[in-house]
Tab-separated table of C-alpha atoms in Angstrom:
chain	number	residue	atom	x	y	z
S	1	MET	CA	-141.459	-72.407	245.794
S	2	THR	CA	-140.700	-69.011	247.331
S	3	CYS	CA	-144.418	-68.086	247.318
S	4	VAL	CA	-145.308	-71.298	249.143
S	5	TRP	CA	-142.675	-70.589	251.812
S	6	ILE	CA	-143.898	-67.010	252.285
S	7	LYS	CA	-147.457	-68.289	252.708
S	8	GLN	CA	-146.297	-70.812	255.324
S	9	GLU	CA	-144.456	-68.083	257.225
S	10	TRP	CA	-147.476	-65.791	257.116
S	11	ASN	CA	-149.820	-68.545	258.338
S	12	PHE	CA	-147.373	-69.306	261.152
S	13	ILE	CA	-147.259	-65.627	262.161
S	14	LEU	CA	-151.067	-65.464	262.197
S	15	GLU	CA	-151.211	-68.542	264.430
S	16	CYS	CA	-148.683	-66.991	266.798
S	17	ARG	CA	-150.706	-63.788	266.975
S	18	LYS	CA	-153.890	-65.728	267.755
S	19	LYS	CA	-152.114	-67.385	270.682
S	20	GLY	CA	-150.658	-64.104	271.874
S	21	ILE	CA	-147.046	-65.173	271.259
S	22	PRO	CA	-144.730	-62.120	271.189
S	23	GLN	CA	-142.601	-61.484	268.082
S	24	SER	CA	-139.400	-62.026	270.054
S	25	LYS	CA	-140.328	-65.714	270.361
S	26	TYR	CA	-140.523	-66.442	266.641
S	27	LEU	CA	-138.537	-63.644	264.944
S	28	LYS	CA	-134.763	-64.227	264.964
S	29	ASN	CA	-132.512	-61.634	263.302
S	30	GLY	CA	-135.323	-60.602	261.021
S	31	PHE	CA	-136.193	-64.161	259.973
S	32	VAL	CA	-139.287	-66.119	260.996
S	33	ASP	CA	-138.552	-69.256	262.997
S	34	THR	CA	-141.404	-71.607	262.060
S	35	ASP	CA	-140.543	-74.235	264.654
S	36	GLU	CA	-143.872	-75.821	265.704
S	37	LYS	CA	-142.450	-76.300	269.207
S	38	ILE	CA	-142.928	-72.571	269.735
S	39	LEU	CA	-146.677	-73.004	269.323
S	40	ASP	CA	-146.771	-76.104	271.540
S	41	THR	CA	-144.541	-74.728	274.287
S	42	TYR	CA	-146.281	-71.387	274.482
S	43	GLY	CA	-149.689	-73.021	274.404
S	44	LYS	CA	-148.820	-75.021	277.517
S	45	THR	CA	-147.491	-72.197	279.683
S	46	PRO	CA	-149.330	-71.783	283.010
S	47	GLN	CA	-150.106	-68.126	282.251
S	48	LEU	CA	-151.815	-68.892	278.958
S	49	GLN	CA	-153.696	-71.847	280.405
S	50	LYS	CA	-154.936	-69.636	283.230
S	51	LYS	CA	-155.994	-66.945	280.744
S	52	ARG	CA	-157.914	-69.491	278.692
S	53	ALA	CA	-159.587	-70.922	281.769
S	54	LEU	CA	-160.741	-67.453	282.829
S	55	SER	CA	-162.036	-66.750	279.304
S	56	ASP	CA	-163.916	-70.062	279.223
S	57	GLU	CA	-165.427	-69.336	282.618
S	58	ALA	CA	-166.516	-65.854	281.529
S	59	ASN	CA	-168.162	-67.288	278.391
S	60	LYS	CA	-169.860	-69.953	280.461
S	61	ASP	CA	-171.310	-67.341	282.817
S	62	ARG	CA	-172.444	-65.180	279.900
S	63	ASN	CA	-174.159	-68.086	278.167
S	64	LYS	CA	-176.343	-68.599	281.224
S	65	PHE	CA	-178.191	-65.432	280.211
S	66	ILE	CA	-178.547	-66.206	276.498
S	67	PHE	CA	-181.368	-68.176	274.879
S	68	GLN	CA	-180.660	-69.611	271.417
S	69	LEU	CA	-182.990	-71.441	269.063
S	70	SER	CA	-182.674	-72.413	265.414
S	71	GLY	CA	-184.103	-74.953	262.992
S	72	GLN	CA	-187.356	-75.450	261.107
S	73	GLN	CA	-188.528	-78.133	263.493
S	74	TRP	CA	-189.562	-75.278	265.806
S	75	THR	CA	-193.056	-73.869	265.230
S	76	GLU	CA	-193.397	-72.210	268.646
S	77	PHE	CA	-191.245	-71.261	271.604
S	78	PRO	CA	-190.565	-74.035	274.131
S	79	GLU	CA	-192.836	-73.994	277.184
S	80	SER	CA	-189.854	-73.885	279.558
S	81	LEU	CA	-188.813	-70.444	278.269
S	82	LYS	CA	-191.387	-68.595	280.378
S	83	ASP	CA	-189.557	-69.690	283.553
S	84	GLN	CA	-186.244	-68.121	282.451
S	85	THR	CA	-187.109	-64.471	282.986
S	86	PHE	CA	-183.511	-63.745	284.030
S	87	LEU	CA	-182.389	-64.004	280.385
S	88	LYS	CA	-180.723	-60.975	278.800
S	89	GLU	CA	-180.624	-62.095	275.168
S	90	TRP	CA	-182.790	-64.091	272.771
S	91	HIS	CA	-181.269	-65.310	269.502
S	92	VAL	CA	-183.864	-67.129	267.395
S	93	SER	CA	-183.483	-67.648	263.640
S	94	ASN	CA	-184.469	-69.888	260.739
S	95	THR	CA	-187.520	-71.341	262.499
S	96	LEU	CA	-191.202	-71.590	261.517
S	97	ILE	CA	-192.310	-69.662	264.624
S	98	GLN	CA	-195.089	-67.168	263.835
S	99	THR	CA	-195.910	-65.671	267.227
S	100	ILE	CA	-193.934	-64.020	270.018
S	101	PRO	CA	-195.503	-65.065	273.354
S	102	ASP	CA	-197.250	-62.429	275.483
S	103	TYR	CA	-195.185	-63.458	278.493
S	104	ILE	CA	-192.207	-61.684	276.943
S	105	ALA	CA	-193.313	-58.763	279.161
S	106	LEU	CA	-191.841	-60.675	282.134
S	107	PHE	CA	-188.294	-60.484	280.710
S	108	GLN	CA	-187.386	-57.155	282.271
S	109	ASP	CA	-183.629	-57.730	281.926
S	110	LEU	CA	-183.805	-58.398	278.193
S	111	ARG	CA	-181.206	-56.347	276.279
S	112	VAL	CA	-181.066	-58.094	272.886
S	113	LEU	CA	-183.987	-59.547	270.920
S	114	GLU	CA	-182.649	-61.091	267.705
S	115	LEU	CA	-185.482	-62.807	265.816
S	116	SER	CA	-184.411	-62.673	262.174
S	117	LYS	CA	-185.449	-65.122	259.443
S	118	ASN	CA	-188.525	-66.632	261.066
S	119	GLN	CA	-192.240	-66.483	260.176
S	120	ILE	CA	-193.303	-63.905	262.768
S	121	ASN	CA	-196.404	-62.051	261.573
S	122	HIS	CA	-196.876	-59.477	264.345
S	123	LEU	CA	-195.220	-57.950	267.389
S	124	PRO	CA	-197.218	-58.156	270.635
S	125	VAL	CA	-198.072	-54.913	272.433
S	126	GLU	CA	-196.256	-56.376	275.461
S	127	ILE	CA	-192.984	-55.594	273.726
S	128	GLY	CA	-193.370	-52.065	275.092
S	129	CYS	CA	-192.707	-53.445	278.588
S	130	LEU	CA	-189.059	-54.161	277.724
S	131	LYS	CA	-187.633	-50.937	279.136
S	132	ASN	CA	-184.027	-52.169	279.009
S	133	LEU	CA	-184.109	-53.462	275.437
S	134	LYS	CA	-181.236	-52.112	273.330
S	135	VAL	CA	-181.398	-54.222	270.156
S	136	LEU	CA	-184.514	-55.373	268.288
S	137	ASN	CA	-183.961	-57.333	265.085
S	138	VAL	CA	-187.077	-58.804	263.452
S	139	SER	CA	-185.731	-58.699	259.907
S	140	PHE	CA	-186.908	-61.091	257.193
S	141	ASN	CA	-190.159	-62.101	258.850
S	142	ASN	CA	-193.790	-61.504	257.796
S	143	LEU	CA	-194.550	-58.266	259.639
S	144	LYS	CA	-196.964	-55.782	258.095
S	145	SER	CA	-197.032	-53.262	260.924
S	146	VAL	CA	-195.387	-52.262	264.194
S	147	PRO	CA	-197.308	-51.556	267.435
S	148	PRO	CA	-197.194	-48.016	268.893
S	149	GLU	CA	-196.118	-49.580	272.209
S	150	LEU	CA	-192.634	-50.130	270.749
S	151	GLY	CA	-192.126	-46.424	271.387
S	152	ASP	CA	-192.045	-47.224	275.122
S	153	CYS	CA	-188.701	-49.066	274.702
S	154	GLU	CA	-186.906	-45.855	275.616
S	155	ASN	CA	-183.407	-47.400	275.712
S	156	LEU	CA	-183.560	-48.986	272.256
S	157	GLU	CA	-180.400	-48.310	270.209
S	158	LYS	CA	-180.803	-50.499	267.124
S	159	LEU	CA	-184.013	-51.272	265.219
S	160	ASP	CA	-183.957	-53.673	262.257
S	161	LEU	CA	-187.236	-54.274	260.398
S	162	SER	CA	-185.670	-55.019	257.025
S	163	GLY	CA	-186.854	-57.672	254.602
S	164	ASN	CA	-190.440	-57.923	255.815
S	165	MET	CA	-191.561	-56.729	252.368
S	166	GLU	CA	-194.939	-55.325	253.489
S	167	ILE	CA	-194.407	-52.614	256.128
S	168	ARG	CA	-195.688	-49.258	254.819
S	169	GLU	CA	-195.559	-46.972	257.851
S	170	LEU	CA	-194.348	-46.654	261.424
S	171	PRO	CA	-196.422	-45.268	264.320
S	172	PHE	CA	-195.658	-41.707	265.399
S	173	GLU	CA	-195.038	-42.998	268.957
S	174	LEU	CA	-191.638	-44.274	267.807
S	175	SER	CA	-190.538	-40.630	267.946
S	176	ASN	CA	-189.863	-41.352	271.626
S	177	LEU	CA	-186.875	-43.540	270.721
S	178	LYS	CA	-184.239	-40.873	271.314
S	179	GLN	CA	-181.387	-43.355	271.929
S	180	VAL	CA	-181.700	-45.114	268.563
S	181	THR	CA	-178.569	-44.820	266.409
S	182	VAL	CA	-179.342	-47.477	263.750
S	183	VAL	CA	-182.594	-47.967	261.821
S	184	ASP	CA	-182.882	-50.479	258.986
S	185	VAL	CA	-186.240	-50.605	257.224
S	186	SER	CA	-184.952	-51.688	253.825
S	187	ALA	CA	-186.902	-54.073	251.582
S	188	ASN	CA	-190.375	-52.933	252.613
S	189	LYS	CA	-193.008	-50.633	251.055
S	190	PHE	CA	-192.439	-47.229	252.623
S	191	PRO	CA	-193.648	-44.414	250.319
S	192	SER	CA	-191.672	-41.860	252.359
S	193	ILE	CA	-189.340	-41.603	255.329
S	194	PRO	CA	-191.595	-41.966	258.405
S	195	ILE	CA	-192.063	-38.804	260.465
S	196	CYS	CA	-191.023	-40.655	263.625
S	197	VAL	CA	-187.638	-41.487	262.060
S	198	LEU	CA	-187.010	-37.796	261.380
S	199	ARG	CA	-187.468	-37.212	265.115
S	200	MET	CA	-184.885	-39.780	266.232
S	201	SER	CA	-182.325	-37.170	267.227
S	202	ASN	CA	-179.367	-39.563	267.703
S	203	LEU	CA	-179.812	-41.500	264.458
S	204	GLN	CA	-176.483	-42.242	262.751
S	205	TRP	CA	-177.374	-44.974	260.232
S	206	LEU	CA	-180.551	-45.140	258.141
S	207	ASP	CA	-181.118	-47.829	255.514
S	208	ILE	CA	-184.382	-47.307	253.668
S	209	SER	CA	-183.259	-48.855	250.393
S	210	SER	CA	-185.562	-51.077	248.311
S	211	ASN	CA	-188.764	-49.243	249.150
S	212	ASN	CA	-191.207	-46.994	247.265
S	213	LEU	CA	-189.674	-43.588	247.995
S	214	ARG	CA	-190.375	-40.952	245.350
S	215	ASP	CA	-188.939	-37.986	247.220
S	216	LEU	CA	-187.165	-37.037	250.444
S	217	PRO	CA	-188.541	-34.607	253.031
S	218	GLU	CA	-187.154	-31.074	252.757
S	219	ASP	CA	-186.445	-31.122	256.498
S	220	ILE	CA	-184.290	-34.258	256.331
S	221	ASP	CA	-181.414	-32.134	257.646
S	222	ARG	CA	-182.973	-32.274	261.103
S	223	LEU	CA	-181.133	-35.636	261.307
S	224	ASP	CA	-177.949	-33.756	262.162
S	225	GLN	CA	-176.192	-36.831	263.608
S	226	LEU	CA	-176.770	-39.010	260.540
S	227	GLN	CA	-173.583	-40.471	259.050
S	228	THR	CA	-174.846	-43.109	256.582
S	229	LEU	CA	-177.946	-42.860	254.389
S	230	LEU	CA	-178.763	-45.762	252.046
S	231	LEU	CA	-181.453	-44.932	249.481
S	232	GLN	CA	-180.719	-47.230	246.544
S	233	LYS	CA	-183.510	-49.088	244.742
S	234	ASN	CA	-186.257	-46.520	245.207
S	235	LYS	CA	-188.050	-44.232	242.742
S	236	LEU	CA	-186.346	-40.963	243.621
S	237	THR	CA	-186.263	-38.351	240.868
S	238	TYR	CA	-184.368	-35.659	242.762
S	239	LEU	CA	-182.343	-35.096	245.921
S	240	PRO	CA	-183.062	-32.087	248.166
S	241	ARG	CA	-180.332	-29.530	248.765
S	242	ALA	CA	-180.955	-29.990	252.498
S	243	LEU	CA	-178.632	-33.024	252.359
S	244	VAL	CA	-175.703	-30.602	252.154
S	245	ASN	CA	-176.704	-29.162	255.527
S	246	MET	CA	-176.122	-32.461	257.339
S	247	PRO	CA	-172.697	-31.949	258.942
S	248	LYS	CA	-171.929	-35.591	259.772
S	249	LEU	CA	-173.270	-37.273	256.644
S	250	SER	CA	-170.301	-39.171	255.172
S	251	LEU	CA	-171.945	-41.806	252.948
S	252	LEU	CA	-174.940	-41.346	250.659
S	253	VAL	CA	-175.951	-44.185	248.317
S	254	VAL	CA	-178.716	-43.799	245.732
S	255	SER	CA	-179.879	-45.441	242.500
S	256	GLY	CA	-179.370	-43.153	239.556
S	257	ASP	CA	-181.873	-44.637	237.114
S	258	ASP	CA	-184.689	-42.147	237.799
S	259	LEU	CA	-182.696	-39.200	239.123
S	260	VAL	CA	-183.070	-36.102	236.984
S	261	GLU	CA	-181.785	-33.570	239.503
S	262	ILE	CA	-178.816	-33.807	241.845
S	263	PRO	CA	-177.671	-30.640	243.621
S	264	THR	CA	-174.168	-29.760	242.437
S	265	ALA	CA	-173.240	-29.084	246.055
S	266	ILE	CA	-173.663	-32.791	246.861
S	267	CYS	CA	-171.210	-33.906	244.197
S	268	GLU	CA	-168.769	-31.146	245.105
S	269	SER	CA	-169.202	-31.408	248.866
S	270	THR	CA	-166.154	-30.354	250.872
S	271	THR	CA	-167.426	-32.011	254.055
S	272	GLY	CA	-166.002	-35.423	253.116
S	273	LEU	CA	-169.324	-36.776	251.842
S	274	LYS	CA	-168.927	-39.960	249.799
S	275	PHE	CA	-171.695	-39.854	247.168
S	276	ILE	CA	-172.384	-43.113	245.319
S	277	SER	CA	-174.916	-43.399	242.512
S	278	LEU	CA	-175.694	-46.986	241.516
S	279	LYS	CA	-177.536	-48.328	238.498
S	280	ASP	CA	-180.264	-50.876	239.150
S	281	SER	CA	-179.956	-53.879	236.882
S	282	PRO	CA	-183.386	-55.080	235.715
S	283	VAL	CA	-184.720	-57.861	237.886
S	284	GLU	CA	-185.546	-61.034	236.021
S	285	THR	CA	-189.225	-61.990	236.153
S	286	ILE	CA	-189.739	-65.046	238.303
S	287	VAL	CA	-192.334	-67.317	236.744
S	288	CYS	CA	-193.991	-69.646	239.218
S	289	GLU	CA	-197.476	-70.315	240.502
S	290	ASP	CA	-196.768	-69.950	244.185
S	291	THR	CA	-196.742	-66.336	245.420
S	292	GLU	CA	-194.876	-67.390	248.546
S	293	GLU	CA	-192.038	-68.674	246.389
S	294	ILE	CA	-191.781	-65.301	244.649
S	295	ILE	CA	-191.645	-63.452	247.964
S	296	GLU	CA	-189.041	-65.850	249.329
S	297	SER	CA	-186.880	-65.388	246.228
S	298	GLU	CA	-187.102	-61.604	246.636
S	299	ARG	CA	-186.134	-61.925	250.282
S	300	GLU	CA	-183.094	-64.032	249.421
S	301	ARG	CA	-181.987	-61.515	246.799
S	302	GLU	CA	-182.469	-58.588	249.182
S	303	GLN	CA	-180.536	-60.406	251.882
S	304	PHE	CA	-177.639	-61.056	249.512
S	305	GLU	CA	-177.566	-57.416	248.377
S	306	LYS	CA	-177.650	-56.184	251.984
S	307	GLU	CA	-174.653	-58.356	252.865
S	308	PHE	CA	-172.832	-57.039	249.796
S	309	MET	CA	-173.504	-53.415	250.762
S	310	LYS	CA	-172.321	-54.009	254.314
S	311	ALA	CA	-169.085	-55.531	253.033
S	312	TYR	CA	-168.656	-52.650	250.578
S	313	ILE	CA	-169.134	-50.030	253.282
S	314	GLU	CA	-166.743	-51.806	255.630
S	315	ASP	CA	-164.157	-51.824	252.857
S	316	LEU	CA	-164.604	-48.081	252.351
S	317	LYS	CA	-164.147	-47.495	256.079
S	318	GLU	CA	-160.988	-49.604	256.219
S	319	ARG	CA	-159.540	-47.562	253.375
S	320	GLY	CA	-160.477	-44.355	255.161
S	321	MET	CA	-162.857	-43.276	252.423
S	322	CYS	CA	-165.891	-42.691	254.640
């Protein structure tokens, strides 16, 4: 009975915090006063109502500049979109859309282009016209390559190409992306870390897990701002000592199945490096006639594992371990 009461008190406190009710309103002599009138009364105060109205108005104004689309009934972008060049964000997911329209070049104010989990098979060269673009997410689509023109998006900060399964290289022109801090190219077919990535001088997060890496470049330490490096599920046999020379690297994740050489300095690092060596469990063979079904199953598994890793890393951060 005591546990139930404690849970009720805790839920009441959480509700009070959500509504911005100060402790003095519900804490009396060290005891929680769970009178529901506190929630009702405080929720009806003119100040709170005004605050909510302002918040609603701000959200309403912001939504004017956001385009959202979802659902498999969509096979192409609506015709009316081309007349909304004032938009700052596109959020399109879980559709059957295969092509990004050329008129995207007209959206000069575009800051965020979130196009994950669609059927997009190529990026138009016009994407290079988006000089103000900060976030590009085309994860879990059907891309096999990236146009050199993407290197013209000089203000890009986050690039997510994960889960496309077939990308093998990136054009050297992406070396121009000096503002990029996050690159995710996991679940593709990269045989090595692209040269252009090694020239992204502000890079802080690199996920190149689930690829075909067999070694790391000896000059990987030129990424002197890198904090997180995810390498699990590759074919690495050794790790270069250069990793020790990366002053800000705090989390390194690899798969230990094929590793035969790990520099002692990595395991004994005094820089606060969190080194994690995982074991890859054998993947069950999927028996079915349709190749597309196999690819889709792999995508779903990769997506699940990515979400797990993100949650794991967040947990480490909350505990102050990286």
